[in-house]
PDB file of C-alpha atoms in Angstrom:
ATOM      1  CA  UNK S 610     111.871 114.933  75.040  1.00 57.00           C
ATOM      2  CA  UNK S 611     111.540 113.075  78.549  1.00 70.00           C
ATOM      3  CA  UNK S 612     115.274 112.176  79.346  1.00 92.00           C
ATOM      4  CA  UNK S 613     114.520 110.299  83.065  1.00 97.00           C
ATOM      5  CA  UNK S 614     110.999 109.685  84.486  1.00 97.00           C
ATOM      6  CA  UNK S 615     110.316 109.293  88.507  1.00 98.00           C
ATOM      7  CA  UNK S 616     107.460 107.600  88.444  1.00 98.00           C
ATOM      8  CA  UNK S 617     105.190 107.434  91.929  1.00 98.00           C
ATOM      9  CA  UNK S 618     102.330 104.830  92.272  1.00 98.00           C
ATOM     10  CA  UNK S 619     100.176 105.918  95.179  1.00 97.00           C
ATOM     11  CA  UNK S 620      97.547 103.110  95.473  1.00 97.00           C
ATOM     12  CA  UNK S 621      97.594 100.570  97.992  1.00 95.00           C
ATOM     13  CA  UNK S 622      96.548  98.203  95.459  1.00 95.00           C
ATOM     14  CA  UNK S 623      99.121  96.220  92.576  1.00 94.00           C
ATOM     15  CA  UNK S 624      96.481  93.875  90.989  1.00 94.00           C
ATOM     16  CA  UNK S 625      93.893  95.623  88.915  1.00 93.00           C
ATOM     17  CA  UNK S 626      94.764  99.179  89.900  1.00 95.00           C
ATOM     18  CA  UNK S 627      93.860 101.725  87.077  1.00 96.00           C
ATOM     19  CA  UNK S 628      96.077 104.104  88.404  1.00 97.00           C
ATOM     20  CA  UNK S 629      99.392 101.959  87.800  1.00 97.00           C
ATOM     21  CA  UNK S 630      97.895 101.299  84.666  1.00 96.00           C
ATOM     22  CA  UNK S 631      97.606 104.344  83.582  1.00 97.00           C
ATOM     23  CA  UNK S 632     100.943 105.108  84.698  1.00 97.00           C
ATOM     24  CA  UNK S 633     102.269 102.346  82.416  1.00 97.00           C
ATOM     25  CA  UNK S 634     100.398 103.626  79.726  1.00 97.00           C
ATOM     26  CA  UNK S 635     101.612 107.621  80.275  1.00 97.00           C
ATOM     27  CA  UNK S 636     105.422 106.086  80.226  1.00 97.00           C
ATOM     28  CA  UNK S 637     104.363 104.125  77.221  1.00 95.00           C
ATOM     29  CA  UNK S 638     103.560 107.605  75.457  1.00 95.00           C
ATOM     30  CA  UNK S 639     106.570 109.221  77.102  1.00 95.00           C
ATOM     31  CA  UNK S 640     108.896 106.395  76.505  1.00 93.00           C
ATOM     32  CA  UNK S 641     111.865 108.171  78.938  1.00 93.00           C
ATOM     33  CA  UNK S 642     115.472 106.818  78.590  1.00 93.00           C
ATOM     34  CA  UNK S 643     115.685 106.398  82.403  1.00 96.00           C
ATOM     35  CA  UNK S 644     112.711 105.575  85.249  1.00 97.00           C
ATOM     36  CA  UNK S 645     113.007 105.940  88.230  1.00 98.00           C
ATOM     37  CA  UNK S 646     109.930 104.736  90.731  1.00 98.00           C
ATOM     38  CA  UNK S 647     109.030 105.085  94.374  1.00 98.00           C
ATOM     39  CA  UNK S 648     105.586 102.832  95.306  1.00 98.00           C
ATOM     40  CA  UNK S 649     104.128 104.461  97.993  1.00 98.00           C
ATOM     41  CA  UNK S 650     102.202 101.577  98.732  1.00 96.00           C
ATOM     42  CA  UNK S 651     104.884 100.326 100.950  1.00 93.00           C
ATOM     43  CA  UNK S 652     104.499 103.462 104.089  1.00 91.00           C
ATOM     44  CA  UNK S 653     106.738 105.919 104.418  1.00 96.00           C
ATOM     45  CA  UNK S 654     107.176 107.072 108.067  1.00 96.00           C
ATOM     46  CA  UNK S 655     105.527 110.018 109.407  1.00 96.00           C
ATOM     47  CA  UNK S 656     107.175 112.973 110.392  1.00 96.00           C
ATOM     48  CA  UNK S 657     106.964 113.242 114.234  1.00 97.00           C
ATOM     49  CA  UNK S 658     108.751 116.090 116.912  1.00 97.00           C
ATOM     50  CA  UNK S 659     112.270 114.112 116.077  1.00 97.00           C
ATOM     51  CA  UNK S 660     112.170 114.512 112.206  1.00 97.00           C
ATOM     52  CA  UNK S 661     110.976 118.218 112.612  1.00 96.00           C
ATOM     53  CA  UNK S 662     113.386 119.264 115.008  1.00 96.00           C
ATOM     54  CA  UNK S 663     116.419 117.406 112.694  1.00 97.00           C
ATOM     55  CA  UNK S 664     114.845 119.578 109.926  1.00 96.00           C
ATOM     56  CA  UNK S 665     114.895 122.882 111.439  1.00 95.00           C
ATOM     57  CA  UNK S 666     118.261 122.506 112.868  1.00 96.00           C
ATOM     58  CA  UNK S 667     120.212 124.589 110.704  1.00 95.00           C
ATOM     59  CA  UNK S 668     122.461 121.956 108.033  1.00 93.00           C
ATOM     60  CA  UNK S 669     125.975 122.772 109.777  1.00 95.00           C
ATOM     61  CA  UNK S 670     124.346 122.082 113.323  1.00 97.00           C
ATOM     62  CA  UNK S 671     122.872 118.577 112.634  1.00 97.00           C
ATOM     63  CA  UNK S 672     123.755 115.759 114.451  1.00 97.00           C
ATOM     64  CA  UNK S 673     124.659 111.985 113.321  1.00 97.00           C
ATOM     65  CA  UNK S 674     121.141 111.085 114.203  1.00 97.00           C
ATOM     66  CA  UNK S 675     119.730 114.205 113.378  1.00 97.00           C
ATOM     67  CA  UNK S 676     121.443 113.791 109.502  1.00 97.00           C
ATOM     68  CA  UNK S 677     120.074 109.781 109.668  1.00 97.00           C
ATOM     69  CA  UNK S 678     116.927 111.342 110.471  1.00 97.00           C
ATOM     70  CA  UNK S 679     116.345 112.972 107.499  1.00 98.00           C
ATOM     71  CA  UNK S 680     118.053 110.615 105.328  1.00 98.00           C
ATOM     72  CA  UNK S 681     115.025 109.373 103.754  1.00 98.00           C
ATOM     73  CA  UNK S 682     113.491 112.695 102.975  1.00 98.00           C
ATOM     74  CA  UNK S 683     116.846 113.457 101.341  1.00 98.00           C
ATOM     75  CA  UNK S 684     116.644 110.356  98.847  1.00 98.00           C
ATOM     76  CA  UNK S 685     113.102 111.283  97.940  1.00 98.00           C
ATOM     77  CA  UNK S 686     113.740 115.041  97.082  1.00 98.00           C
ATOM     78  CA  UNK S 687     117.171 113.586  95.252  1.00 98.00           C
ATOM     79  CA  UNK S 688     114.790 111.453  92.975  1.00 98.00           C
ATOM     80  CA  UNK S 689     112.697 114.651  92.445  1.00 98.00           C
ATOM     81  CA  UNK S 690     115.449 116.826  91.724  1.00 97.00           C
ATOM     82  CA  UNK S 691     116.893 114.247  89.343  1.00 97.00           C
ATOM     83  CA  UNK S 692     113.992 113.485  87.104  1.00 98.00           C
ATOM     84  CA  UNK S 693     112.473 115.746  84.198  1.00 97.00           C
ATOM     85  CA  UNK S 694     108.925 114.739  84.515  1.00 97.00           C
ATOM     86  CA  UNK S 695     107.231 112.838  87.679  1.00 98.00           C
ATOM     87  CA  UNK S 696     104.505 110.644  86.821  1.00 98.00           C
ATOM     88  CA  UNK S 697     102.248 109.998  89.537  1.00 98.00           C
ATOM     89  CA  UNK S 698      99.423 107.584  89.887  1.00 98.00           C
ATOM     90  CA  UNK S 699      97.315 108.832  91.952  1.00 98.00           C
ATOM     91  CA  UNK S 700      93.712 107.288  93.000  1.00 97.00           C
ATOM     92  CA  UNK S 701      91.175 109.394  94.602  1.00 96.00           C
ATOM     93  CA  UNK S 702      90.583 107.714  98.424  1.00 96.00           C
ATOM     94  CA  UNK S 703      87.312 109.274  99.711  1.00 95.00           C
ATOM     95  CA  UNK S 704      87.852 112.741  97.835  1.00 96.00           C
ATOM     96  CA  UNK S 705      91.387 112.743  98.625  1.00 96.00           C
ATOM     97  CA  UNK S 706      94.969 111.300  98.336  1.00 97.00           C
ATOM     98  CA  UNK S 707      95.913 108.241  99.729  1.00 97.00           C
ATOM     99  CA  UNK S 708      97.898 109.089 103.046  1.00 96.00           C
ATOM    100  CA  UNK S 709     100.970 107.669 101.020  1.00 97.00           C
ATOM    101  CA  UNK S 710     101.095 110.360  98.917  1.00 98.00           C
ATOM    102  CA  UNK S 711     100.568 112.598 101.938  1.00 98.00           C
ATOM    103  CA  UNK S 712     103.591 111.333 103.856  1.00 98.00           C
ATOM    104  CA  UNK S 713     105.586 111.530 100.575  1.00 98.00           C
ATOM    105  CA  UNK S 714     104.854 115.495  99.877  1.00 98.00           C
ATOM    106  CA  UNK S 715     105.471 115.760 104.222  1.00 98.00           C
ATOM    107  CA  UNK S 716     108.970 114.384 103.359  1.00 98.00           C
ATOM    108  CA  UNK S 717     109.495 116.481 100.531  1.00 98.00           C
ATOM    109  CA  UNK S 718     108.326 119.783 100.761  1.00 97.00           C
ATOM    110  CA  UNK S 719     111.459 120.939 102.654  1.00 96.00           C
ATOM    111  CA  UNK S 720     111.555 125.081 103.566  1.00 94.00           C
ATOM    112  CA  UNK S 721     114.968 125.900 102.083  1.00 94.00           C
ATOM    113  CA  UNK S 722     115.149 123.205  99.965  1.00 96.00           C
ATOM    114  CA  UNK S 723     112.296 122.416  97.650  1.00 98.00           C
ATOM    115  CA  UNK S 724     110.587 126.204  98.686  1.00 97.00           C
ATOM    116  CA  UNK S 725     112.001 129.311 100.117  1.00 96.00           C
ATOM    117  CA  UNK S 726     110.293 131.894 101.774  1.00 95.00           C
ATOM    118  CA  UNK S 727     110.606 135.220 100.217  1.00 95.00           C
ATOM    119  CA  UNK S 728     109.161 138.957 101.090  1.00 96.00           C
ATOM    120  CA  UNK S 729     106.778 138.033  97.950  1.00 94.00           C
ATOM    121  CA  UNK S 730     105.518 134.672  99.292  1.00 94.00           C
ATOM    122  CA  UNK S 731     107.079 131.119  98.864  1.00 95.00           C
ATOM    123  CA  UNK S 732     108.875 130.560  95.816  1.00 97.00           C
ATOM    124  CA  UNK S 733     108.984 126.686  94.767  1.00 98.00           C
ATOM    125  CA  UNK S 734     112.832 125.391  93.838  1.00 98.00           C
ATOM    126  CA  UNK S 735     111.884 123.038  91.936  1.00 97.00           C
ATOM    127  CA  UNK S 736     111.594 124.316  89.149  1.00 97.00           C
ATOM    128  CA  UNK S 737     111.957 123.253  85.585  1.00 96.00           C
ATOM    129  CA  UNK S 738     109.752 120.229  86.116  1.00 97.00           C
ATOM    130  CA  UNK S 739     106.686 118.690  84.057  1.00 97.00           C
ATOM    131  CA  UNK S 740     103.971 116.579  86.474  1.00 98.00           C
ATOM    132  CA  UNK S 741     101.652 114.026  84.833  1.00 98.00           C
ATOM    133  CA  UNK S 742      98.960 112.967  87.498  1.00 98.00           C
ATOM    134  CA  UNK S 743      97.201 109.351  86.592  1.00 98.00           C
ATOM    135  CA  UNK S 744      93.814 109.859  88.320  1.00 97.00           C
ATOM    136  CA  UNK S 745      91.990 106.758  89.658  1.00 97.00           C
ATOM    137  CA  UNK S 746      88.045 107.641  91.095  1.00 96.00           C
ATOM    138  CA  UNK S 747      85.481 105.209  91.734  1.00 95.00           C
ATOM    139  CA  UNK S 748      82.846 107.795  91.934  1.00 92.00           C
ATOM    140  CA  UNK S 749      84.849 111.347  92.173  1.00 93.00           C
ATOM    141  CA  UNK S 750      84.737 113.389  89.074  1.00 93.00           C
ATOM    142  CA  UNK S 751      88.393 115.257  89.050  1.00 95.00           C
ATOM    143  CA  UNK S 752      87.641 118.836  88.498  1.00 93.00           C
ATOM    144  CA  UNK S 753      84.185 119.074  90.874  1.00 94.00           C
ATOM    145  CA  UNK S 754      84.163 120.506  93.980  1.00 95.00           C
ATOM    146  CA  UNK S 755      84.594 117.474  96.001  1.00 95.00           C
ATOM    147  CA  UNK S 756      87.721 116.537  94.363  1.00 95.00           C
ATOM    148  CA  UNK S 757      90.289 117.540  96.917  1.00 97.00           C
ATOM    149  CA  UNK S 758      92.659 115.067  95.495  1.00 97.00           C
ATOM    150  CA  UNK S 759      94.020 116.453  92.406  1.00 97.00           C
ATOM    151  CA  UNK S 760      93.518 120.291  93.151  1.00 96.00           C
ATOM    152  CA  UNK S 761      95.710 119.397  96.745  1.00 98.00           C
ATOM    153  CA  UNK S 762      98.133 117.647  94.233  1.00 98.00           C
ATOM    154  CA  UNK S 763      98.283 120.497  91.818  1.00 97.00           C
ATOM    155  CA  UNK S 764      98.710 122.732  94.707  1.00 97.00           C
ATOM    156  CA  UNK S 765     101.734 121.356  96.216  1.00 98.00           C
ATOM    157  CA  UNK S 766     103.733 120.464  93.717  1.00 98.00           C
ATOM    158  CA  UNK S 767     103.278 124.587  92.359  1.00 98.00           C
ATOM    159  CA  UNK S 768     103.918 124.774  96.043  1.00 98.00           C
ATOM    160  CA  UNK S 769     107.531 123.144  94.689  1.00 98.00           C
ATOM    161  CA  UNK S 770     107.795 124.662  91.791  1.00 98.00           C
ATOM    162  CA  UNK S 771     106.553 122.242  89.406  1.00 98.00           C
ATOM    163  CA  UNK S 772     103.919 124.392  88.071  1.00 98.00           C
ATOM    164  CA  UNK S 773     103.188 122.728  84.531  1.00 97.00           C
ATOM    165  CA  UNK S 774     101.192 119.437  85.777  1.00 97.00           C
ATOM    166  CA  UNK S 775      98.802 117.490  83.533  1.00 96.00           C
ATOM    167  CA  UNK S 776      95.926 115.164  84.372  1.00 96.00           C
ATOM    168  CA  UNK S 777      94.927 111.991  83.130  1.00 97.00           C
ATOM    169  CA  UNK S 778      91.607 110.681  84.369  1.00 95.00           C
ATOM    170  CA  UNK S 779      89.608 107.679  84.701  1.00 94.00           C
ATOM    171  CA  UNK S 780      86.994 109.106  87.201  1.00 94.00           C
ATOM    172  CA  UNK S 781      83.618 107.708  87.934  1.00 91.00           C
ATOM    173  CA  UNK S 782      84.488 104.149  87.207  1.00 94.00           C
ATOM    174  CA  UNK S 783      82.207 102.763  89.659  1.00 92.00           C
ATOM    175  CA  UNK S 784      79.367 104.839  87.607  1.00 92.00           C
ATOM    176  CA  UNK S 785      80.462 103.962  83.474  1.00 91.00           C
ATOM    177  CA  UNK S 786      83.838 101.788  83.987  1.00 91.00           C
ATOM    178  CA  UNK S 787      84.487 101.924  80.054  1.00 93.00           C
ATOM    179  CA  UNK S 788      83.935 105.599  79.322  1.00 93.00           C
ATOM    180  CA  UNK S 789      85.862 106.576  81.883  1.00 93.00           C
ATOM    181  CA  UNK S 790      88.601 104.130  80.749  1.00 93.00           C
ATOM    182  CA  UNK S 791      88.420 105.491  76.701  1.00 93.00           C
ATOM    183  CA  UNK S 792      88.479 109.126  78.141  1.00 93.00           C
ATOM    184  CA  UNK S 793      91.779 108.687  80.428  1.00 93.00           C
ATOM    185  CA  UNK S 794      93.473 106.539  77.042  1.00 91.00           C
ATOM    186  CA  UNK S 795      92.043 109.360  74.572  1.00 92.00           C
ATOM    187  CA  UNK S 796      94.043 111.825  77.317  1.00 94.00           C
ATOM    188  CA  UNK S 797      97.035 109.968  77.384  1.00 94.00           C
ATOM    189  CA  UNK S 798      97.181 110.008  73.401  1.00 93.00           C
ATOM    190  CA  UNK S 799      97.070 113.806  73.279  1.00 92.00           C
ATOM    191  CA  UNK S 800     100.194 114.388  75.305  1.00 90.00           C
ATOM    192  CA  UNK S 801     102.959 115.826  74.145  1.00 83.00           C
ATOM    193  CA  UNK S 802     106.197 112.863  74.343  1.00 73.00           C
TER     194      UNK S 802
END
């Protein structure tokens, strides 16, 4: 059972996005006791030399501003840490993810605190986690080979630790709008609650 949700919309667009509404539909199926949800389509700042430096100053040594600094990033990997499954809507923006989602894993993927570096390679901390991905594509199929979207998604949040992620997808709607639609709802009626 899905106890809390975080649920991340990626696209720029509200009106007549599929990805939100596929999203809707995926915590429909999941119906969570608690949702939490961060729209991405309002920009997150970039990281920049200040937020980097504030980052690899060791916790003890920070500074007021260094601490307000990361602030932010803090928040978002509290909402990640807090939830059970993240749903993210996620359209494909020419073969990739929107640079909201971008800036979001930037803030997130945190070496010590969502990964670790070990003699074996880096070891996600996130662990624990289920990922449902809401796919959006005018004309990228998810799966081929110029879908860097959802394998870059996939990547980084195993990168995490949140290795079990599902996909939803309504790709190619600018080529069959309505088979694409009936395959992403036929998806979201297979998954497990």
């Amino acid at each position: 059972m899905t106890n809390h949700v975080l649920r991340i919309d990626a696209s720029a667009r509200h009106d007549g996005s599929v990805s939100r509404d596929l999203t809707d539909k995926v915590l429909a199926k999941l119906s969570p006791a608690e949702v939490t949800t961060r729209d991405l389509s309002t920009p997150l700042p970039l990281i920049d030399s200040t937020w980097i430096g504030a980052n690899f100053t060791p916790s003890d040594n920070r500074s007021d501003d260094q601490k307000s600094t990361l602030a932010l990033s803090d928040t978002l990997i509290a909402e990640v840490m807090a939830a059970d499954t993240l749903v993210i809507g996620l359209p494909i923006y020419n073969f990739g993810v929107p640079s909201g989602f971008k800036a979001w894993i930037d803030l997130v993927a945190r070496a010590g605190v969502t990964f670790r570096y070990t003699e074996n390679g880096p070891e996600g901390l996130l662990t624990g986690k289920r990922a449902i991905l809401a796919v959006a594509s005018g004309g990228t199929e998810v799966g081929s080979d110029y879908d860097f979207a959802t394998s870059y998604a996939r990547h980084v949040l195993g990168f995490i630790g949140i290795t079990d992620v599902s996909v939803v997808a309504a790709d190619r709607l600018m080529v069959d709008p309505e088979a694409s639609k009936k395959a992403a709802n036929d998806q979201i009626a297979a998954l497990a609650a």
